[in-house]
Amino acid sequence: MESSFTQDELKIQIKRLNSKAGQLKMDLHDLTEGLPTDFENLIPLATETYSIYQQLSELKQQLKKLEL
């Protein structure tokens, strides 16, 4: 996911994804507390949460490279 974002653009993207990741983390927590109810939503929500955190990790690595 290499891109040509500036430092400021990366920081904005990271902030936006952090917010979304936090919400997904809370949704996942709420879902697991209610198990076995809605168990069929567990894998899709966990997959989406994983994807967001993976994107965050990549963006943070890009930002770190730019800050060197």
mmCIF file of C-alpha atoms in Angstrom:
data_model
loop_
_atom_site.group_PDB
_atom_site.id
_atom_site.type_symbol
_atom_site.label_atom_id
_atom_site.label_comp_id
_atom_site.label_asym_id
_atom_site.label_seq_id
_atom_site.Cartn_x
_atom_site.Cartn_y
_atom_site.Cartn_z
ATOM 1 C CA MET A 1 0.000 0.000 0.000
ATOM 2 C CA GLU A 2 2.802 2.402 -0.815
ATOM 3 C CA SER A 3 1.505 5.811 -1.732
ATOM 4 C CA SER A 4 2.728 9.325 -2.243
ATOM 5 C CA PHE A 5 0.934 10.957 0.683
ATOM 6 C CA THR A 6 2.525 13.903 2.435
ATOM 7 C CA GLN A 7 3.142 13.740 6.174
ATOM 8 C CA ASP A 8 0.067 15.868 6.842
ATOM 9 C CA GLU A 9 -2.112 13.720 4.589
ATOM 10 C CA LEU A 10 -0.886 10.578 6.330
ATOM 11 C CA LYS A 11 -1.620 12.080 9.740
ATOM 12 C CA ILE A 12 -5.162 12.919 8.629
ATOM 13 C CA GLN A 13 -5.680 9.405 7.254
ATOM 14 C CA ILE A 14 -4.293 7.870 10.443
ATOM 15 C CA LYS A 15 -6.564 10.012 12.599
ATOM 16 C CA ARG A 16 -9.602 9.050 10.507
ATOM 17 C CA LEU A 17 -8.755 5.349 10.599
ATOM 18 C CA ASN A 18 -8.003 5.473 14.339
ATOM 19 C CA SER A 19 -11.517 6.751 14.909
ATOM 20 C CA LYS A 20 -13.042 4.045 12.733
ATOM 21 C CA ALA A 21 -10.841 1.367 14.328
ATOM 22 C CA GLY A 22 -11.918 2.437 17.792
ATOM 23 C CA GLN A 23 -15.579 2.172 16.844
ATOM 24 C CA LEU A 24 -15.079 -1.244 15.262
ATOM 25 C CA LYS A 25 -13.197 -2.426 18.346
ATOM 26 C CA MET A 26 -16.130 -1.380 20.539
ATOM 27 C CA ASP A 27 -18.608 -3.035 18.152
ATOM 28 C CA LEU A 28 -16.576 -6.244 18.228
ATOM 29 C CA HIS A 29 -16.428 -6.126 22.017
ATOM 30 C CA ASP A 30 -20.194 -5.612 22.243
ATOM 31 C CA LEU A 31 -20.820 -8.453 19.814
ATOM 32 C CA THR A 32 -18.630 -10.882 21.749
ATOM 33 C CA GLU A 33 -20.320 -9.982 25.024
ATOM 34 C CA GLY A 34 -23.649 -11.002 23.497
ATOM 35 C CA LEU A 35 -22.499 -14.354 22.135
ATOM 36 C CA PRO A 36 -23.955 -16.705 21.077
ATOM 37 C CA THR A 37 -26.514 -14.166 19.830
ATOM 38 C CA ASP A 38 -25.540 -12.778 16.413
ATOM 39 C CA PHE A 39 -22.554 -15.142 16.188
ATOM 40 C CA GLU A 40 -22.881 -15.055 12.387
ATOM 41 C CA ASN A 41 -21.691 -11.429 12.447
ATOM 42 C CA LEU A 42 -18.479 -12.269 14.303
ATOM 43 C CA ILE A 43 -16.255 -13.215 11.341
ATOM 44 C CA PRO A 44 -17.310 -10.314 9.067
ATOM 45 C CA LEU A 45 -16.851 -7.763 11.864
ATOM 46 C CA ALA A 46 -13.540 -9.267 12.973
ATOM 47 C CA THR A 47 -12.326 -9.262 9.362
ATOM 48 C CA GLU A 48 -13.265 -5.607 8.909
ATOM 49 C CA THR A 49 -11.594 -4.699 12.210
ATOM 50 C CA TYR A 50 -8.424 -6.577 11.234
ATOM 51 C CA SER A 51 -8.346 -4.819 7.863
ATOM 52 C CA ILE A 52 -8.599 -1.363 9.435
ATOM 53 C CA TYR A 53 -5.802 -2.107 11.914
ATOM 54 C CA GLN A 54 -3.665 -3.497 9.090
ATOM 55 C CA GLN A 55 -4.195 -0.283 7.099
ATOM 56 C CA LEU A 56 -3.317 1.763 10.176
ATOM 57 C CA SER A 57 -0.105 -0.168 10.632
ATOM 58 C CA GLU A 58 0.903 0.409 7.015
ATOM 59 C CA LEU A 59 0.126 4.135 7.171
ATOM 60 C CA LYS A 60 2.089 4.511 10.401
ATOM 61 C CA GLN A 61 5.075 2.781 8.797
ATOM 62 C CA GLN A 62 4.859 5.142 5.824
ATOM 63 C CA LEU A 63 4.708 8.129 8.157
ATOM 64 C CA LYS A 64 7.718 6.865 10.089
ATOM 65 C CA LYS A 65 9.704 6.604 6.838
ATOM 66 C CA LEU A 66 8.784 10.175 5.883
ATOM 67 C CA GLU A 67 9.782 11.511 9.296
ATOM 68 C CA LEU A 68 13.320 10.122 9.062
#
